[in-house]
Amino acid sequence: MWTCQQNLGALAGELMMSLKEESGKTYTQIGNELGLSNVYTAQLLMHQQQLKPQTAPALKKALPGISDTDLLALQKAPSRRWDPQQIQDPVIYRLHEATMLAGEAIKGVINEEFDDGIMSAINLHTHVDKVTGKEGEERVVITMSGKFLPYNEQRIEDDVTRL
């Protein structure tokens, strides 16, 4: 049996996906057991997020097949990167398309409501839900909650590197 420790990255994700599949649980079910959102749980199992030591026992309970070595490996900082091949997946392409179509308007609303700044992707809370539309169709709801980071005036007296 190979372990995440020996094969971090894609292979770690493959192992976690295998364990998830064996469990028969959804990301939402596992996330509920861990006290985490479904998106964060998926990122965790794909080793795009770091497993925190306090969450490791709950993950071991949720996915009993996971080894202690793998739990330790998932507690290492992941390599967060974007694979340009991912854009070929229709779901990921459509998310990019939605951002391209609505991005400027979202930026305008953020600037109007908060002032000049950005929504941070660090500590971004994301959750996916399914709702029924008024015509009975299934609809995807993606909620993202990010910290607002204002742009600051670059004042010399505030620059600690110049002290």
Short mmCIF file of C-alpha atoms in Angstrom, two decimals:
data_model
loop_
_atom_site.label_atom_id
_atom_site.label_comp_id
_atom_site.label_asym_id
_atom_site.label_seq_id
_atom_site.Cartn_x
_atom_site.Cartn_y
_atom_site.Cartn_z
CA MET A 1 0.00 0.00 0.00
CA TRP A 2 1.38 3.41 -0.94
CA THR A 3 0.91 6.44 1.27
CA CYS A 4 0.42 10.18 0.90
CA GLN A 5 3.76 10.71 2.65
CA GLN A 6 5.52 9.07 -0.28
CA ASN A 7 3.31 10.51 -3.01
CA LEU A 8 2.03 13.96 -2.06
CA GLY A 9 0.06 15.93 -4.59
CA ALA A 10 -1.98 14.15 -7.23
CA LEU A 11 -1.39 10.68 -5.79
CA ALA A 12 -2.48 11.87 -2.34
CA GLY A 13 -5.66 13.13 -3.94
CA GLU A 14 -6.19 9.80 -5.70
CA LEU A 15 -5.80 7.93 -2.41
CA MET A 16 -8.23 10.25 -0.62
CA MET A 17 -10.74 9.96 -3.47
CA SER A 18 -10.46 6.17 -3.27
CA LEU A 19 -11.08 6.25 0.48
CA LYS A 20 -14.01 8.66 -0.02
CA GLU A 21 -15.51 6.36 -2.66
CA GLU A 22 -15.10 3.33 -0.39
CA SER A 23 -16.92 5.20 2.37
CA GLY A 24 -19.90 5.90 0.12
CA LYS A 25 -20.10 9.40 1.58
CA THR A 26 -20.45 12.74 -0.17
CA TYR A 27 -18.21 15.74 0.43
CA THR A 28 -21.12 17.31 2.32
CA GLN A 29 -21.53 14.27 4.57
CA ILE A 30 -17.81 14.08 5.33
CA GLY A 31 -17.69 17.85 5.79
CA ASN A 32 -20.53 17.69 8.30
CA GLU A 33 -18.60 15.04 10.24
CA LEU A 34 -15.52 17.28 10.21
CA GLY A 35 -17.37 20.52 10.87
CA LEU A 36 -16.15 21.89 7.51
CA SER A 37 -17.86 23.17 4.37
CA ASN A 38 -18.29 20.74 1.48
CA VAL A 39 -15.92 22.72 -0.75
CA TYR A 40 -13.19 22.93 1.90
CA THR A 41 -13.61 19.18 2.51
CA ALA A 42 -13.16 18.47 -1.21
CA GLN A 43 -10.05 20.68 -1.24
CA LEU A 44 -8.74 18.88 1.83
CA LEU A 45 -9.20 15.46 0.23
CA MET A 46 -7.53 16.73 -2.96
CA HIS A 47 -4.67 18.02 -0.75
CA GLN A 48 -5.32 21.60 -1.80
CA GLN A 49 -5.84 22.56 1.85
CA GLN A 50 -3.87 21.58 4.93
CA LEU A 51 -5.39 19.17 7.45
CA LYS A 52 -5.26 20.78 10.88
CA PRO A 53 -4.17 18.51 13.76
CA GLN A 54 -7.44 19.06 15.64
CA THR A 55 -9.42 17.84 12.59
CA ALA A 56 -7.31 14.71 11.99
CA PRO A 57 -9.22 12.48 14.48
CA ALA A 58 -12.55 13.39 12.86
CA LEU A 59 -11.14 12.59 9.40
CA LYS A 60 -9.86 9.23 10.69
CA LYS A 61 -13.38 8.52 11.99
CA ALA A 62 -15.03 9.68 8.75
CA LEU A 63 -12.62 7.67 6.55
CA PRO A 64 -11.45 4.74 8.71
CA GLY A 65 -9.17 3.40 5.96
CA ILE A 66 -6.84 6.38 6.20
CA SER A 67 -3.50 5.58 7.80
CA ASP A 68 -1.80 7.62 10.51
CA THR A 69 1.04 8.25 8.05
CA ASP A 70 -1.43 9.71 5.56
CA LEU A 71 -2.99 11.88 8.25
CA LEU A 72 0.46 13.28 9.04
CA ALA A 73 1.19 13.84 5.35
CA LEU A 74 -2.06 15.77 4.87
CA GLN A 75 -0.98 18.06 7.72
CA LYS A 76 1.95 19.31 5.61
CA ALA A 77 1.41 22.50 3.65
CA PRO A 78 0.01 21.59 0.22
CA SER A 79 1.31 22.86 -3.08
CA ARG A 80 -1.48 25.11 -4.28
CA ARG A 81 -1.31 25.51 -8.00
CA TRP A 82 -3.55 25.79 -10.99
CA ASP A 83 -3.34 23.29 -13.83
CA PRO A 84 -4.10 24.99 -17.18
CA GLN A 85 -5.60 21.70 -18.37
CA GLN A 86 -8.40 22.13 -15.80
CA ILE A 87 -10.03 24.85 -17.90
CA GLN A 88 -10.98 22.13 -20.37
CA ASP A 89 -13.43 20.68 -17.85
CA PRO A 90 -16.89 22.13 -18.65
CA VAL A 91 -17.74 22.96 -15.03
CA ILE A 92 -14.46 24.80 -14.46
CA TYR A 93 -14.78 26.54 -17.83
CA ARG A 94 -18.30 27.74 -16.94
CA LEU A 95 -17.09 29.05 -13.56
CA HIS A 96 -14.44 31.04 -15.40
CA GLU A 97 -17.06 32.20 -17.90
CA ALA A 98 -19.39 33.33 -15.10
CA THR A 99 -16.56 35.28 -13.49
CA MET A 100 -15.60 36.85 -16.81
CA LEU A 101 -19.21 37.86 -17.51
CA ALA A 102 -20.07 39.13 -14.03
CA GLY A 103 -16.59 39.94 -12.68
CA GLU A 104 -16.53 43.61 -13.60
CA ALA A 105 -20.01 44.12 -12.15
CA ILE A 106 -19.07 42.26 -8.95
CA LYS A 107 -15.95 44.44 -8.66
CA GLY A 108 -18.10 47.54 -9.12
CA VAL A 109 -20.48 46.47 -6.36
CA ILE A 110 -17.57 45.60 -4.03
CA ASN A 111 -16.00 49.01 -4.64
CA GLU A 112 -19.35 50.75 -4.14
CA GLU A 113 -20.22 48.87 -0.95
CA PHE A 114 -16.74 48.61 0.62
CA ASP A 115 -14.53 51.15 -1.20
CA ASP A 116 -11.36 50.39 -3.17
CA GLY A 117 -10.15 46.88 -2.37
CA ILE A 118 -10.49 43.17 -3.05
CA MET A 119 -12.07 40.04 -1.67
CA SER A 120 -9.32 37.81 -0.33
CA ALA A 121 -9.07 34.21 -1.50
CA ILE A 122 -7.07 33.44 1.64
CA ASN A 123 -9.51 32.20 4.26
CA LEU A 124 -12.26 32.16 1.62
CA HIS A 125 -15.35 30.32 2.85
CA THR A 126 -17.06 28.53 -0.05
CA HIS A 127 -20.05 26.24 -0.04
CA VAL A 128 -22.09 24.64 -2.83
CA ASP A 129 -25.81 23.96 -2.39
CA LYS A 130 -28.60 22.63 -4.58
CA VAL A 131 -31.95 24.42 -4.75
CA THR A 132 -35.04 24.06 -6.90
CA GLY A 133 -35.88 26.92 -9.25
CA LYS A 134 -39.36 28.32 -9.76
CA GLU A 135 -39.84 26.12 -12.83
CA GLY A 136 -38.79 23.00 -10.94
CA GLU A 137 -35.25 22.94 -12.37
CA GLU A 138 -32.23 22.09 -10.26
CA ARG A 139 -30.04 25.12 -9.60
CA VAL A 140 -26.49 25.40 -8.27
CA VAL A 141 -25.82 27.95 -5.53
CA ILE A 142 -22.18 28.83 -4.89
CA THR A 143 -21.59 31.00 -1.85
CA MET A 144 -18.20 32.63 -1.36
CA SER A 145 -17.42 34.67 1.71
CA GLY A 146 -14.04 36.37 1.62
CA LYS A 147 -12.42 38.97 3.81
CA PHE A 148 -12.39 42.48 2.34
CA LEU A 149 -8.88 43.86 1.94
CA PRO A 150 -8.70 47.58 1.24
CA TYR A 151 -5.95 49.06 -0.86
CA ASN A 152 -3.89 51.34 1.34
CA GLU A 153 -2.03 54.51 0.54
CA GLN A 154 1.68 53.67 0.51
CA ARG A 155 2.94 56.17 3.06
CA ILE A 156 6.69 56.32 3.73
CA GLU A 157 6.21 56.59 7.50
CA ASP A 158 4.21 53.32 7.46
CA ASP A 159 6.90 51.37 5.59
CA VAL A 160 8.63 49.30 8.29
CA THR A 161 11.39 48.31 5.84
CA ARG A 162 12.59 51.92 5.79
CA LEU A 163 12.97 52.35 9.55
#
